[in-house]
XYZ file of C-alpha atoms in Angstrom:
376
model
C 0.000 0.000 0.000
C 1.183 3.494 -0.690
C 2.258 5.810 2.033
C 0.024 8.772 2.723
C 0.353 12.000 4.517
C -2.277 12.686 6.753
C -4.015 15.073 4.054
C -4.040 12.043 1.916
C -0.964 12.746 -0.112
C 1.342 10.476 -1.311
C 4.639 11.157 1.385
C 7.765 11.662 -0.656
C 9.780 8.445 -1.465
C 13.783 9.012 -0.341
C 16.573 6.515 -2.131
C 16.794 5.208 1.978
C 13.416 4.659 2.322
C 13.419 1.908 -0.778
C 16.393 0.061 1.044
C 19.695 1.810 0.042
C 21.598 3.230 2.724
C 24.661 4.997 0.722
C 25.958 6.008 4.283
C 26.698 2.912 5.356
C 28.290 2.392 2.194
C 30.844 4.935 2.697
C 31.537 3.677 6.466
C 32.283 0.082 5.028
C 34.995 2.284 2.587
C 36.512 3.648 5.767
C 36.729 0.612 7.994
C 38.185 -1.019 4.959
C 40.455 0.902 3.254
C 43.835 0.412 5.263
C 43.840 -2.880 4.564
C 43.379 -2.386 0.781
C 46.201 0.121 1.257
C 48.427 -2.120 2.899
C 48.226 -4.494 -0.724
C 49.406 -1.598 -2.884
C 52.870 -2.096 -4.011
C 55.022 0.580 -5.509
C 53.310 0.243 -8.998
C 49.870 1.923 -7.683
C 49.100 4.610 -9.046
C 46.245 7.254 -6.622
C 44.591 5.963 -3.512
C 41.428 4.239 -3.011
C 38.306 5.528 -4.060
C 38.710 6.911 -7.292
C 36.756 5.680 -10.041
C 38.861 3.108 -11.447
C 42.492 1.894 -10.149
C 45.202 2.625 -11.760
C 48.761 0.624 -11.538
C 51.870 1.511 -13.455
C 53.281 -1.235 -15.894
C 56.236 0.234 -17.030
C 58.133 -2.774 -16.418
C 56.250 -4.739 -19.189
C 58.437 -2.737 -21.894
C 61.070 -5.275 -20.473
C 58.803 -8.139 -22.139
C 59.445 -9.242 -26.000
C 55.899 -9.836 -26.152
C 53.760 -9.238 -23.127
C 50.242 -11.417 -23.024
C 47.669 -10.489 -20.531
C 45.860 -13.298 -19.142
C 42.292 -12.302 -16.854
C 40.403 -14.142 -14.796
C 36.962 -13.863 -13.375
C 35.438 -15.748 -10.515
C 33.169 -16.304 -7.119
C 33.041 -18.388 -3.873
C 29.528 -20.447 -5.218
C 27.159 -21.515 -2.154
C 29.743 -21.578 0.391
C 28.917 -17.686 1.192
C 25.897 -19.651 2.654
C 27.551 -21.094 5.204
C 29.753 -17.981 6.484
C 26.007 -16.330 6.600
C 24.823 -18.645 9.081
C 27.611 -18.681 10.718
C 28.598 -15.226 10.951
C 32.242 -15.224 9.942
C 33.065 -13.285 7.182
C 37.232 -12.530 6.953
C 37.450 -16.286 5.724
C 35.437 -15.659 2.380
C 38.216 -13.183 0.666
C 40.906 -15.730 1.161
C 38.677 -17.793 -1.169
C 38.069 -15.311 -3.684
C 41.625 -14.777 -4.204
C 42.305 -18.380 -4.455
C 39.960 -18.812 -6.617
C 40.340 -16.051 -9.290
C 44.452 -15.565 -9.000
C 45.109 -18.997 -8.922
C 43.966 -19.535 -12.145
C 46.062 -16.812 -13.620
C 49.082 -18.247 -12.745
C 48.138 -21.692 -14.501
C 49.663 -20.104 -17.544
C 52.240 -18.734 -16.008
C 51.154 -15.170 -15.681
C 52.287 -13.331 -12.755
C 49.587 -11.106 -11.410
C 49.250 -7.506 -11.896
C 46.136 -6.693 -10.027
C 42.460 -7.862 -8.742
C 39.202 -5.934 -7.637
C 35.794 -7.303 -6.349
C 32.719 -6.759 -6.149
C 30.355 -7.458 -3.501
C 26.333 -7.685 -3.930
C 24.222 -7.757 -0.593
C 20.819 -6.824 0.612
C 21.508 -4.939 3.227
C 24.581 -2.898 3.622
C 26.223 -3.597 6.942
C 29.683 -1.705 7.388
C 31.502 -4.412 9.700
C 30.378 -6.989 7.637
C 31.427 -5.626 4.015
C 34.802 -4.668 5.999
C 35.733 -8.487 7.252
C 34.835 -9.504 3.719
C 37.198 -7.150 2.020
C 39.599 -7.409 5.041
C 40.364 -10.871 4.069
C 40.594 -10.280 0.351
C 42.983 -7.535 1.056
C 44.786 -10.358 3.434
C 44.547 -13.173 0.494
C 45.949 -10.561 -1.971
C 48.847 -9.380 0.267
C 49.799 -13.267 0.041
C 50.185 -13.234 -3.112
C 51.728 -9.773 -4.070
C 49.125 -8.689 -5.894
C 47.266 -4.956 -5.269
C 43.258 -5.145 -4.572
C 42.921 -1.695 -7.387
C 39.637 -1.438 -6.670
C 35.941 -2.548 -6.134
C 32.622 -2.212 -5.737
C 29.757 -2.957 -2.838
C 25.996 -2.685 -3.972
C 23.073 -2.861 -1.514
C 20.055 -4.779 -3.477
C 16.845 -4.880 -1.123
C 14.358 -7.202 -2.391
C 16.652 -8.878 -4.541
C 18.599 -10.134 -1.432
C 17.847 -11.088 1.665
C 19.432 -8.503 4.552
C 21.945 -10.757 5.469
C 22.787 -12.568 2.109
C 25.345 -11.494 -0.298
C 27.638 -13.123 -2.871
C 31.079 -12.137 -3.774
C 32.957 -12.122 -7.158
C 36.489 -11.552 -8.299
C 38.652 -10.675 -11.370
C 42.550 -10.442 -11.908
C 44.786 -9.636 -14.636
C 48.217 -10.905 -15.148
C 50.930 -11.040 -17.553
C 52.858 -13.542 -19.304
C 55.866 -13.745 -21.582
C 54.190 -14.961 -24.899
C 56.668 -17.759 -25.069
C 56.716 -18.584 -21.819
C 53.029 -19.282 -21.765
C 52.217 -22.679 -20.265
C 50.010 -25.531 -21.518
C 48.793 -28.268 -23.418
C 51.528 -27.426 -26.409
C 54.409 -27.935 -23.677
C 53.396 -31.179 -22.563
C 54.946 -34.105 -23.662
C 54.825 -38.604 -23.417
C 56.830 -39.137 -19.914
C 56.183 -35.910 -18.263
C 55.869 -36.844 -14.423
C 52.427 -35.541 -13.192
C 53.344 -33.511 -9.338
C 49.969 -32.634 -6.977
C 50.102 -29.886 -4.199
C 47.803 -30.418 -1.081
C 44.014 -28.863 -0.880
C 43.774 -27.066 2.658
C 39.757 -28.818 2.521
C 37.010 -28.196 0.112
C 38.260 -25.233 -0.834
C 35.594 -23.198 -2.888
C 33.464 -26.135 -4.680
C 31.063 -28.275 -4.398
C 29.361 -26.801 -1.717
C 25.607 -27.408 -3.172
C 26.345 -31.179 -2.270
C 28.433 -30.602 0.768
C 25.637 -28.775 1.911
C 22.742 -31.279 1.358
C 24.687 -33.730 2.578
C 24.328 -31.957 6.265
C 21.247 -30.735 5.838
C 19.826 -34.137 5.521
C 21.833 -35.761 8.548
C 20.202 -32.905 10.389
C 24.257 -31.673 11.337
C 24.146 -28.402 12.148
C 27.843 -26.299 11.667
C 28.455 -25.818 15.364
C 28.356 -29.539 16.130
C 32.046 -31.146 17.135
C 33.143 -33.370 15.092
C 36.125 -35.210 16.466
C 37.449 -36.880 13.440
C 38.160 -33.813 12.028
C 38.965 -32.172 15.114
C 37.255 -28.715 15.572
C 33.260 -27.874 14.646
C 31.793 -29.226 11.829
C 31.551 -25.211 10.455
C 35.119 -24.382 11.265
C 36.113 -27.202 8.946
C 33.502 -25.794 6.286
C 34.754 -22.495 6.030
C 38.767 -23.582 5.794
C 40.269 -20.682 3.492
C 41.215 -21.860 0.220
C 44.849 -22.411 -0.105
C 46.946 -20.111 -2.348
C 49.343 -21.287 -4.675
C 50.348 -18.322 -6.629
C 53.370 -17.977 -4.988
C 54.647 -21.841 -4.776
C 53.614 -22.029 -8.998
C 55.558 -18.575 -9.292
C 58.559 -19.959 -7.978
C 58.923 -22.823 -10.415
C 58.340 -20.678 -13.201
C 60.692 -17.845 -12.098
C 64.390 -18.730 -13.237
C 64.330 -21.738 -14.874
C 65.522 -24.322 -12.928
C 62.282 -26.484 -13.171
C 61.057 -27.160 -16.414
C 57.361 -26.838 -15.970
C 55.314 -27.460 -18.992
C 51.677 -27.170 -17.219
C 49.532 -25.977 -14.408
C 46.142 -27.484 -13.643
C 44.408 -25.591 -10.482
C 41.767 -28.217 -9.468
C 38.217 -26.489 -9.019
C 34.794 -27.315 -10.029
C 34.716 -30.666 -11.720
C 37.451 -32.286 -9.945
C 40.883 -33.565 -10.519
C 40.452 -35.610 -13.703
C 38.801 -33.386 -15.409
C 41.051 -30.109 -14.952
C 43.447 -31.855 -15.524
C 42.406 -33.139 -18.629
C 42.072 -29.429 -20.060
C 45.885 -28.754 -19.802
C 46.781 -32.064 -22.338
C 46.885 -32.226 -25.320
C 45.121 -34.526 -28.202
C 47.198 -38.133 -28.181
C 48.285 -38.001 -24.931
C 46.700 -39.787 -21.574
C 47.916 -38.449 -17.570
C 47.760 -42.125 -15.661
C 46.962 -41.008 -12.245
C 47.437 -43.285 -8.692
C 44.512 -42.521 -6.559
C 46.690 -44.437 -3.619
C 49.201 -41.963 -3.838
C 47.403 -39.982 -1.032
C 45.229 -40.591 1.640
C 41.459 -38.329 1.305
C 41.723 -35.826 4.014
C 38.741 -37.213 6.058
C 36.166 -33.934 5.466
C 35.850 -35.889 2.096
C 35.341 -39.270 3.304
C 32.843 -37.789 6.252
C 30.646 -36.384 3.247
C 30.980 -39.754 0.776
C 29.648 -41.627 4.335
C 27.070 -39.759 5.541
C 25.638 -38.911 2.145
C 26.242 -42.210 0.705
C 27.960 -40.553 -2.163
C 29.105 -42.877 -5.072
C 33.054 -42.313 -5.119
C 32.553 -41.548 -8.746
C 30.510 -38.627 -8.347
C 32.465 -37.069 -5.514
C 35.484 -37.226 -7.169
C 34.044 -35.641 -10.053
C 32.827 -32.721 -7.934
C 35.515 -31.559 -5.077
C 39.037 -31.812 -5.291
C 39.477 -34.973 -2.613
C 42.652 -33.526 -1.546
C 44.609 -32.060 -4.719
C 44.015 -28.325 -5.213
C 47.008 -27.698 -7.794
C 48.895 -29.838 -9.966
C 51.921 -29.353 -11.882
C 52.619 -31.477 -14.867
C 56.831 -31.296 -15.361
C 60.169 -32.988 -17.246
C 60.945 -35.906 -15.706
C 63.998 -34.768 -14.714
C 62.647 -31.875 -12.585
C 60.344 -33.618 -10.570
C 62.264 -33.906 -7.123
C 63.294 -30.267 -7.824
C 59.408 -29.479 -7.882
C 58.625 -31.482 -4.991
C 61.387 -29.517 -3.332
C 60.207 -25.932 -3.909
C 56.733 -26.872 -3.289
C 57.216 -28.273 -0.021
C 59.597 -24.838 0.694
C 56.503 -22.852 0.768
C 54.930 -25.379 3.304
C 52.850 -27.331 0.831
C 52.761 -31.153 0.885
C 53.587 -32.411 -2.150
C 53.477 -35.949 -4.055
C 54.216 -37.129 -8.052
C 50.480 -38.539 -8.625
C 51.602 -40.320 -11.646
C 52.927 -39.404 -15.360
C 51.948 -38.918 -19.265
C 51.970 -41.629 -22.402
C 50.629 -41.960 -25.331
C 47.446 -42.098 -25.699
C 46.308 -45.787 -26.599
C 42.458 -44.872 -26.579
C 41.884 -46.126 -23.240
C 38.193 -46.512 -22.328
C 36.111 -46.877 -19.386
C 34.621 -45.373 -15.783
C 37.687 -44.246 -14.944
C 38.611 -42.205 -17.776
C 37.916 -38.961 -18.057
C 38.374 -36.357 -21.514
C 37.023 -33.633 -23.440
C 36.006 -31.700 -20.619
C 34.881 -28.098 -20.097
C 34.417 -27.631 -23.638
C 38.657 -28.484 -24.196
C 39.280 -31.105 -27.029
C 42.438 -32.328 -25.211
C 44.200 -35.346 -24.010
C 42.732 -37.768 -21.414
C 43.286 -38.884 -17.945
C 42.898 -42.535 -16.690
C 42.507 -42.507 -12.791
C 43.985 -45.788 -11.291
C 43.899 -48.076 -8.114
C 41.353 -46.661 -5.346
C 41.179 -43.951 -2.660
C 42.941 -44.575 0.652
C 41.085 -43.278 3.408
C 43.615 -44.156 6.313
């Protein structure tokens, strides 16, 4: 019904009275800005809250030929569970992870990222921890937060829902880019260690509780803390582990596959090319037991949970066989377990279950998952 005055007149309609509060949009600037300070390195150009960011690239007229690579990305469903939990500085570690992490599969060091943040209510401490812990995730990684944006949409959001998304640009060396074209028969196949879910595969990690009627503050002593603590584990970052393989030469890396929605086998698969097949030992590592709890309690077919969360592997590097211990080495220097998972050959047309290829719209090579899961 439409507001009257007491004269019967329609009573004026204000910007705040339809659900926008720009005030407490400029308080969430203020309680966030030092920390998106703190990520500028010497290369930013003008402060925060200018229309767009600006970041000096001089340094690219040292490249032959310089390729940007961009990325774009969010945090899916598992904003759902830092909303009913509360907790809000995890979510921009995952965000980072998520968007920068991908950059750096083709070798592309990172030049900058921004964000944008959609929520039905504006609340100023909220918006802050969000941003606070992209800032943190970016500072990680040396790359500058330029710039962002926060929009309040009532009616089109609950007050206390919001979703987050990212985007990052980087820059590669045009023949230094990695990939498919690099890969070769006998290449040893390395993975690096998921922190937990990470970002994916939420939308069944979710049911899956929601149906055992397990709410995220129960204790759950096999994976010692609450069950929502485990939930919202940050995403791990491995920008700066990849960038030190890549950055003088001593390993020959030939591809990056950062392990996200679809699973192992099937990221993997997008960084092979045509001919060639990535044999990969499932018993190479034992499933943290956040995956196992889910498969259990859900009754999840193996199959279809390893072809939706990352069971463990978040990156993988594919290298020459000959720098394999040297990439083990530099991985585990950044405090990242490491393990070879297996290696490339020849294609033979290998069929089956366990073989997965032409995924994500990628007409590339193949990988053939071996032996089972260990669990203990």
């Amino acid at each position: 019904m439409t507001e009257t005055s007491p004269a019967g007149e329609t009573a004026p309609l204000t910007y705040a009275a339809a659900g926008v509060d720009t005030q407490a949009g400029d308080r969430a600037v203020e309680l966030m800005k030092d920390a998106v300070r703190a990520t500028h390195t010497a290369g930013v150009v003008g402060g925060v809250g200018g229309f767009a960011g600006l970041v000096d690239v001089s340094d690219l007229k040292a490249y032959r030929r310089p390729l940007l690579a961009t990325s774009t990305d969010g945090v899916g469903t598992k904003v759902a569970v830092a909303q009913a939990m509360d907790v809000h500085h995890t979510i921009g570690h995952d965000l980072v992870g998520m968007v920068v992490d991908d950059i750096v599969v083709v070798g592309a060091r990172p030049l900058l990222m921004t964000d944008y943040i959609a929520t039905g209510k504006v609340v100023p401490e909220r918006v802050a921890d969000i941003v606070r812990g992209i800032a943190e995730a970016c500072a990680l990684v040396g790359t500058p937060l330029l710039g962002g944006e926060t929009a309040e949409h009532p009616g089109l959001l609950g007050e206390h829902e919001y979703d987050v998304a990212g985007a990052a640009t980087g820059v590669v060396e045009a023949d230094a880019v990695l990939g498919a074209e690099r890969v070769r028969a006998g290449d040893v196949v390395v993975a690096m260690a998921a922190s937990g879910l990470h970002s994916n595969g939420y939308s069944l990690v979710r049911k899956v509780f929601d149906v055992a009627g397990w709410g995220y503050e129960r204790d759950v002593p096999e994976l010692g803390r609450t069950l929502g603590e485990e939930l919202l584990e940050p995403t791990r970052l491995y920008t700066p582990a990849c960038l030190d393989l890549v950055g003088d030469g001593a390993v020959d890396v030939h591809a990056f596959s950062h392990v996200t929605g679809g699973g192992l086998a099937a990221n993997l698969a997008r960084v092979l090319p045509q001919g060639l097949v990535a044999e990969v030992d499932r018993s190479t590592w034992v499933v943290p037991p956040i995956f196992d709890l889910v498969r259990r309690l859900g009754q999840v077919p193996w199959n279809d949970l390893q072809n939706t969360l990352n069971l463990g592997v978040g990156m993988v590097a594919v290298v020459a066989p000959d720098s394999a211990d040297a990439t083990l080495a530099a991985v585990r220097a950044r405090g990242i377990d490491a393990w070879v998972l297996g290696s490339v050959r020849q294609d033979d047309g290998i069929a089956g279950p366990d073989v997965v290829r032409g995924t994500k719209g990628v007409d590339g090579g193949a990988v053939h998952l071996v032996r089972e899961y260990r669990t203990s």
